[in-house]
């Protein structure tokens, strides 16, 4: 029995769909905004913006106060976790997208030669 | 760990499970595992599925190579927990001294040209993603890495750009070197799903 390579695109898409469109304690718009912000996108409302931007740019500098602010604003630790996960995912998937684009362009150029 | 619910578990079952695993293993269950049990359907199930596929699925890269990639992405994101955890797993397949040399300066480490070129790509992907071009990937191809292998490495890079960010944001507790080593054996056996 042969095992095929993972379908990374499908797996990345499933993660993105689940986090941004799936049911949760936080609203979809806030999760999407956090994902976009951590990927370098537009600012969000306070206190979410601080945390999402920090997660994107320099996550090791996230503070207790930033996380606690989002726990209070979002209404629960679970909701805050969803926003943290969305922001982390946004920063990772923008890198996935840019890297895969570079790979595809190089592969297409190589196939054309 | 900044969220108390993750620390203790979000159900009676998970609290008991965390307690039991900690008791049997003789060490505090690492925060990465606590996150894996928490709010599973929302995040850790789809994230675990991709991570398992990328880190343990069929690939031209060995498990050790992929764990080294993860440890370096962690270094570039200043995530001490993930450097420790994935460096320890890498060292189950690659000599510890080589893992440490590569973590200190992969360009000077005695690793293959293909792995070196791929790590250079992953470093740019992590720190300067908007600077990636077709030429960045072409350099990796010229070092003998196939497009499929580069895609596999990119998946590891993306996943650990996610993992290190939530690990840092949640302020994962740092195990000791001995605890990292024991956790690495468990992770090699159990996987990520």
Coordinates of C-alpha atoms in Angstrom, one line a residue:
Chain A
X1 CA 0.0 0.0 0.0
X2 CA 1.5 3.3 -1.0
X3 CA 1.0 6.4 1.1
X4 CA 0.8 9.7 -0.7
X5 CA 2.2 13.1 0.4
X6 CA 0.0 15.2 2.6
X7 CA -2.3 17.7 0.8
X8 CA -1.0 20.7 2.7
X9 CA -3.2 23.2 0.8
X10 CA -6.3 21.3 1.9
X11 CA -5.1 21.0 5.4
X12 CA -4.2 24.7 5.6
X13 CA -7.6 25.5 4.1
X14 CA -9.4 23.3 6.7
X15 CA -7.6 25.0 9.5
X16 CA -8.4 28.5 8.2
X17 CA -12.1 27.6 7.6
X18 CA -12.5 26.1 11.1
X19 CA -11.0 29.0 12.9
X20 CA -12.5 31.8 10.9
X21 CA -15.9 30.4 10.0
X22 CA -16.6 27.7 12.6
X23 CA -18.6 28.1 15.8
X24 CA -17.0 29.6 18.8
X25 CA -17.4 31.9 21.7
X26 CA -16.1 35.0 19.8
X27 CA -17.7 36.6 16.8
X28 CA -16.4 35.8 13.3
X29 CA -15.6 39.4 12.4
X30 CA -13.3 39.8 15.4
X31 CA -11.5 36.5 14.6
X32 CA -11.1 37.5 11.0
X33 CA -9.9 41.0 11.9
X34 CA -7.3 39.5 14.4
X35 CA -6.0 37.1 11.7
X36 CA -5.7 40.0 9.2
X37 CA -4.1 42.3 11.7
X38 CA -1.4 39.7 12.6
X39 CA -0.8 39.3 8.9
X40 CA 0.0 43.0 8.6
X41 CA -3.5 44.2 7.8
X42 CA -5.6 47.1 9.2
X43 CA -5.9 48.1 12.8
X44 CA -8.7 46.7 15.0
X45 CA -10.5 48.2 17.9
X46 CA -8.9 48.5 21.3
X47 CA -7.9 46.2 23.1
X48 CA -7.8 43.6 20.4
X49 CA -5.5 45.6 18.1
X50 CA -2.6 45.7 20.6
X51 CA -2.6 41.9 21.1
X52 CA -3.2 40.9 17.5
X53 CA -0.5 43.2 16.2
X54 CA 2.0 42.0 18.9
X55 CA 1.3 38.4 18.0
X56 CA 2.0 39.1 14.4
X57 CA 5.1 41.3 14.8
X58 CA 6.8 40.1 18.0
X59 CA 4.9 37.5 19.9
X60 CA 7.6 37.0 22.6
X61 CA 6.8 40.5 23.8
X62 CA 3.1 39.8 24.5
X63 CA 2.2 40.9 28.0
X64 CA -0.1 39.6 30.7
X65 CA -2.0 42.9 30.4
X66 CA -2.6 42.5 26.7
X67 CA -4.0 39.0 27.1
X68 CA -6.1 40.0 30.2
X69 CA -7.5 43.0 28.3
X70 CA -8.8 40.7 25.6
X71 CA -10.2 38.2 28.1
X72 CA -12.2 41.1 29.6
X73 CA -13.3 42.5 26.3
X74 CA -14.1 39.2 24.7
X75 CA -16.0 38.0 27.8
X76 CA -14.2 34.7 28.5
X77 CA -10.8 32.9 28.4
X78 CA -12.2 30.6 25.6
X79 CA -13.1 33.6 23.5
X80 CA -9.7 35.2 24.1
X81 CA -8.0 31.9 23.1
X82 CA -10.0 31.9 19.9
X83 CA -8.7 35.4 19.1
X84 CA -5.1 34.5 20.0
X85 CA -5.4 31.4 17.8
X86 CA -6.8 33.4 14.9
X87 CA -4.0 36.0 15.1
X88 CA -1.3 33.3 15.3
X89 CA -2.9 31.5 12.4
X90 CA -3.2 34.7 10.3
X91 CA 0.6 35.4 10.7
X92 CA 1.4 31.8 9.8
X93 CA -0.9 31.5 6.8
X94 CA 0.2 34.8 5.2
X95 CA 3.7 33.3 5.2
X96 CA 2.4 30.0 3.8
X97 CA 0.7 31.9 1.0
X98 CA 3.7 34.0 0.0
X99 CA 6.1 31.1 0.2
X100 CA 3.9 28.8 -1.9
X101 CA 3.5 31.6 -4.5
X102 CA 7.3 31.9 -4.8
X103 CA 7.5 28.1 -5.1
X104 CA 4.8 28.0 -7.8
X105 CA 6.4 30.8 -9.8
X106 CA 9.8 29.1 -9.7
X107 CA 8.3 25.7 -10.7
X108 CA 6.4 27.3 -13.6
X109 CA 9.6 29.1 -14.7
X110 CA 11.6 25.8 -14.5
X111 CA 8.9 23.9 -16.4
X112 CA 8.9 26.5 -19.1
X113 CA 12.7 26.1 -19.7
Chain B
X1 CA 0.5 29.9 31.0
X2 CA -1.7 33.0 30.9
X3 CA -5.1 31.3 30.6
X4 CA -6.1 29.4 33.7
X5 CA -8.6 27.2 31.9
X6 CA -5.9 25.8 29.6
X7 CA -3.6 25.2 32.6
X8 CA -6.2 23.2 34.6
X9 CA -8.3 21.8 31.7
X10 CA -11.7 22.8 30.4
X11 CA -13.7 19.8 31.5
X12 CA -13.6 17.3 34.4
X13 CA -12.4 14.6 32.0
X14 CA -9.5 16.9 30.8
X15 CA -8.6 17.8 34.3
X16 CA -8.4 14.2 35.3
X17 CA -6.4 13.4 32.1
X18 CA -3.9 16.2 32.7
X19 CA -3.5 15.0 36.3
X20 CA -3.1 11.4 35.4
X21 CA -0.5 12.0 32.6
X22 CA 1.5 14.3 34.9
X23 CA 1.4 11.6 37.7
X24 CA 2.4 8.7 35.4
X25 CA 5.1 10.7 33.6
X26 CA 6.5 12.2 36.8
X27 CA 6.5 15.7 35.4
X28 CA 4.1 18.6 34.8
X29 CA 2.3 18.0 31.5
X30 CA 3.8 20.6 29.1
X31 CA 1.7 23.6 28.1
X32 CA 1.7 22.5 24.4
X33 CA -0.2 19.3 25.4
X34 CA -2.6 21.3 27.6
X35 CA -3.4 23.5 24.6
X36 CA -3.9 20.3 22.5
X37 CA -6.7 19.2 25.0
X38 CA -8.3 22.6 25.2
X39 CA -11.3 23.7 23.0
X40 CA -10.3 20.8 20.7
X41 CA -12.9 21.2 18.0
X42 CA -12.1 24.9 17.5
X43 CA -8.4 24.7 16.9
X44 CA -6.3 21.8 18.1
X45 CA -8.1 19.2 16.0
X46 CA -7.5 20.9 12.6
X47 CA -4.1 22.2 13.7
X48 CA -3.1 18.8 15.0
X49 CA -4.1 17.1 11.8
X50 CA -2.0 19.5 9.7
X51 CA 1.0 19.3 12.1
X52 CA 0.9 15.5 12.2
X53 CA 0.8 15.3 8.4
X54 CA 3.6 17.9 8.0
X55 CA 5.9 16.5 10.7
X56 CA 5.3 12.7 10.4
X57 CA 3.7 12.2 6.9
X58 CA 5.5 10.9 3.8
X59 CA 8.3 13.4 2.8
X60 CA 11.7 13.4 1.4
X61 CA 12.8 15.0 4.7
X62 CA 13.5 12.8 7.7
X63 CA 11.6 13.4 11.0
X64 CA 14.8 14.8 12.4
X65 CA 15.2 17.3 9.5
X66 CA 11.6 18.5 10.0
X67 CA 12.0 18.9 13.8
X68 CA 15.2 20.8 13.2
X69 CA 13.3 23.1 10.8
X70 CA 10.7 23.6 13.5
X71 CA 13.3 24.4 16.1
X72 CA 14.9 27.0 13.9
X73 CA 11.6 28.7 13.1
X74 CA 11.1 28.8 16.8
X75 CA 14.5 30.4 17.3
X76 CA 13.7 33.1 14.6
X77 CA 10.4 33.8 16.5
X78 CA 12.2 33.8 19.9
X79 CA 10.1 30.9 21.3
X80 CA 12.4 29.2 23.9
X81 CA 9.8 26.5 24.6
X82 CA 9.6 25.4 21.0
X83 CA 13.4 25.6 20.5
X84 CA 13.7 23.3 23.5
X85 CA 10.9 20.9 22.6
X86 CA 11.7 20.5 18.9
X87 CA 15.5 20.6 19.4
X88 CA 15.0 17.7 21.8
X89 CA 12.9 15.7 19.2
X90 CA 15.4 16.5 16.4
X91 CA 18.2 15.1 18.6
X92 CA 16.4 11.7 18.7
X93 CA 17.2 11.4 15.0
X94 CA 20.2 13.7 14.5
X95 CA 23.3 13.9 16.8
X96 CA 22.7 16.4 19.6
X97 CA 25.9 18.3 18.9
X98 CA 24.8 18.8 15.2
X99 CA 21.4 20.0 16.3
X100 CA 23.1 22.5 18.7
X101 CA 25.6 23.6 16.0
X102 CA 22.7 24.2 13.5
X103 CA 20.7 26.1 16.0
X104 CA 23.7 28.3 16.7
X105 CA 24.5 28.9 13.0
X106 CA 23.0 26.7 10.4
X107 CA 25.1 28.2 7.7
X108 CA 28.3 26.9 9.3
X109 CA 26.8 23.5 10.3
X110 CA 27.9 20.3 8.5
X111 CA 24.4 19.7 7.0
X112 CA 23.5 19.1 3.3
X113 CA 23.4 21.9 0.8
X114 CA 19.8 21.2 0.2
X115 CA 18.9 21.5 3.9
X116 CA 21.0 24.6 4.2
X117 CA 19.3 26.2 1.2
X118 CA 15.8 25.2 2.6
X119 CA 16.6 26.7 6.0
X120 CA 17.7 29.9 4.3
X121 CA 14.3 30.0 2.5
X122 CA 12.4 29.3 5.8
X123 CA 14.4 32.1 7.6
X124 CA 13.3 34.6 4.9
X125 CA 9.7 33.2 5.1
X126 CA 9.7 33.7 8.8
X127 CA 11.5 37.1 9.1
X128 CA 11.0 38.8 5.7
X129 CA 8.1 37.0 4.0
X130 CA 7.3 39.8 1.6
X131 CA 10.8 39.5 0.1
X132 CA 10.3 36.0 -1.1
X133 CA 10.4 35.7 -4.9
X134 CA 10.6 32.9 -7.5
X135 CA 14.4 33.3 -7.3
X136 CA 14.3 32.5 -3.5
X137 CA 12.7 29.1 -4.4
X138 CA 14.9 28.6 -7.5
X139 CA 18.0 28.8 -5.3
X140 CA 16.6 25.9 -3.2
X141 CA 15.9 23.9 -6.4
X142 CA 19.5 24.5 -7.6
X143 CA 20.7 23.0 -4.3
X144 CA 19.0 19.7 -5.2
X145 CA 15.7 20.1 -3.4
X146 CA 12.5 19.1 -5.3
X147 CA 9.4 21.3 -5.4
X148 CA 7.5 18.7 -3.3
X149 CA 10.2 18.7 -0.6
X150 CA 10.2 22.5 -0.6
X151 CA 6.5 22.5 -0.2
X152 CA 6.8 20.1 2.7
X153 CA 9.3 22.4 4.4
X154 CA 7.1 25.4 3.8
X155 CA 4.3 23.6 5.6
X156 CA 6.6 23.1 8.6
X157 CA 7.5 26.8 8.4
X158 CA 3.9 27.9 8.3
X159 CA 2.8 25.6 11.1
X160 CA 5.6 26.7 13.4
X161 CA 5.1 30.4 12.6
X162 CA 1.6 29.7 14.1
X163 CA 2.6 27.5 17.0
X164 CA 5.4 29.7 18.3
X165 CA 3.1 32.7 18.2
X166 CA 0.5 31.2 20.5
X167 CA 3.1 29.6 22.6
X168 CA 4.7 33.0 23.2
X169 CA 1.3 34.8 23.6
X170 CA 0.2 32.2 26.2
X171 CA 3.6 32.3 27.9
X172 CA 4.3 28.5 27.9
X173 CA 6.2 27.4 31.0
X174 CA 9.7 26.2 30.3
X175 CA 10.4 22.6 31.3
X176 CA 13.9 21.5 32.3
X177 CA 16.3 19.9 29.8
X178 CA 15.6 16.5 31.3
X179 CA 11.8 17.1 31.0
X180 CA 12.2 18.2 27.4
X181 CA 14.1 15.0 26.7
X182 CA 11.3 12.9 28.3
X183 CA 8.6 14.8 26.5
X184 CA 10.4 14.4 23.2
X185 CA 10.3 10.6 23.6
X186 CA 6.5 10.8 24.2
X187 CA 6.0 13.2 21.2
X188 CA 7.9 10.8 18.9
X189 CA 5.8 7.9 20.1
X190 CA 2.4 9.8 20.1
X191 CA 2.7 12.3 17.3
X192 CA 0.8 15.5 17.0
X193 CA -2.8 14.5 16.1

